[in-house]
Amino acid sequence: MRIRVPTAIELVIQGLLGAFLVLLVMDFLQALSATACSSPNRSPDCYPWGMTEGPMEGGSWGYSSKANYLIASGAAVLVLGIAALAPFFSRDRRSGLVALVSIPALGWIGFRWVTG
């Protein structure tokens, strides 16, 4: 298998995906040690676990458990990581660009399908 050097536009998109990926990884690591907001000993950086699954008042998202949140966050990190690395393994520029756009889009559709 041969590794290809991405084009400039692919590198820009990869940079954006990489920045978002760093934010998701930081959130995942923070969520590992966070407490639930419904807990009596909650910390200032609590997460809305233990509430109903789905959108809540104020635009935040509630997860029924910490495990659900960590699984969803880990899956998002995995999908974006695969998408960011896809141009290195694609055959040409066109397939690299298609992979950069379609992998996150299909991941988002898959998340909605599984959780919907």
XYZ file of C-alpha atoms in Angstrom:
116
model
C 0.000 0.000 0.000
C 1.321 3.387 -0.979
C 0.832 6.574 1.046
C -0.128 9.617 -1.030
C 0.700 13.240 -0.229
C -2.579 15.195 0.129
C -3.236 18.301 -1.953
C -3.492 21.792 -0.454
C -7.308 21.762 -0.230
C -7.208 18.338 1.426
C -4.673 19.636 3.940
C -6.931 22.591 4.790
C -9.910 20.292 5.362
C -7.715 17.885 7.332
C -6.569 20.806 9.491
C -10.159 21.768 10.260
C -11.061 18.157 11.056
C -7.923 17.882 13.178
C -8.812 20.987 15.194
C -12.319 19.671 15.815
C -10.847 16.267 16.681
C -8.593 17.853 19.319
C -11.643 19.541 20.879
C -13.550 16.257 20.945
C -10.634 14.394 22.525
C -10.270 17.109 25.189
C -14.008 16.881 25.935
C -13.795 13.079 26.105
C -10.910 13.233 28.577
C -12.741 15.812 30.707
C -15.918 13.703 30.663
C -14.018 10.680 31.977
C -13.526 12.369 35.342
C -16.646 14.586 35.462
C -19.609 14.034 37.749
C -23.301 14.135 36.905
C -25.090 17.464 37.374
C -27.853 15.632 39.254
C -25.323 14.367 41.833
C -25.336 16.022 45.286
C -21.510 16.361 45.181
C -21.421 17.759 41.673
C -18.448 19.737 40.494
C -18.603 23.017 38.526
C -17.712 21.115 35.339
C -20.549 18.583 35.649
C -22.261 16.861 32.720
C -26.043 16.343 32.308
C -26.069 12.563 32.843
C -29.034 10.828 34.369
C -31.539 13.089 32.649
C -33.689 12.109 29.708
C -31.896 11.309 26.473
C -32.167 14.106 23.940
C -32.276 17.904 23.747
C -33.139 19.768 26.940
C -34.046 23.366 27.734
C -31.273 25.786 26.889
C -30.018 23.762 23.930
C -27.856 21.304 25.880
C -28.037 17.564 25.368
C -28.829 15.063 28.116
C -27.528 11.493 28.196
C -29.096 8.756 30.289
C -25.673 7.617 31.498
C -22.002 8.490 31.469
C -21.340 5.348 29.414
C -23.693 6.544 26.637
C -21.912 9.894 26.475
C -18.450 8.339 26.387
C -19.452 5.816 23.704
C -20.997 8.550 21.520
C -17.969 10.797 22.012
C -15.529 7.956 21.310
C -17.396 7.008 18.146
C -17.271 10.628 16.938
C -13.514 10.740 17.596
C -13.063 7.489 15.666
C -15.089 8.669 12.657
C -13.304 12.033 12.451
C -9.924 10.368 12.888
C -10.612 7.985 10.002
C -11.856 10.866 7.860
C -8.773 12.989 8.586
C -6.431 10.136 7.625
C -8.383 9.025 4.530
C -6.576 11.257 1.967
C -3.252 9.611 2.813
C -4.627 6.261 1.670
C -6.834 7.320 -1.242
C -5.817 6.709 -4.833
C -6.231 10.229 -6.154
C -7.331 13.752 -5.258
C -10.973 13.200 -6.103
C -11.377 10.129 -3.888
C -9.515 11.921 -1.083
C -11.928 14.858 -1.177
C -14.932 12.548 -1.380
C -13.652 10.641 1.657
C -13.090 13.861 3.635
C -16.705 14.874 3.094
C -18.543 11.556 2.975
C -17.024 9.795 6.001
C -18.149 12.456 8.538
C -21.515 12.821 6.755
C -22.153 9.076 6.785
C -20.998 8.910 10.400
C -23.468 11.638 11.369
C -26.283 9.864 9.480
C -25.319 6.595 11.155
C -25.387 8.188 14.627
C -28.840 9.632 13.945
C -30.090 6.299 12.634
C -28.780 4.342 15.631
C -30.031 6.832 18.222
C -33.286 7.739 16.467
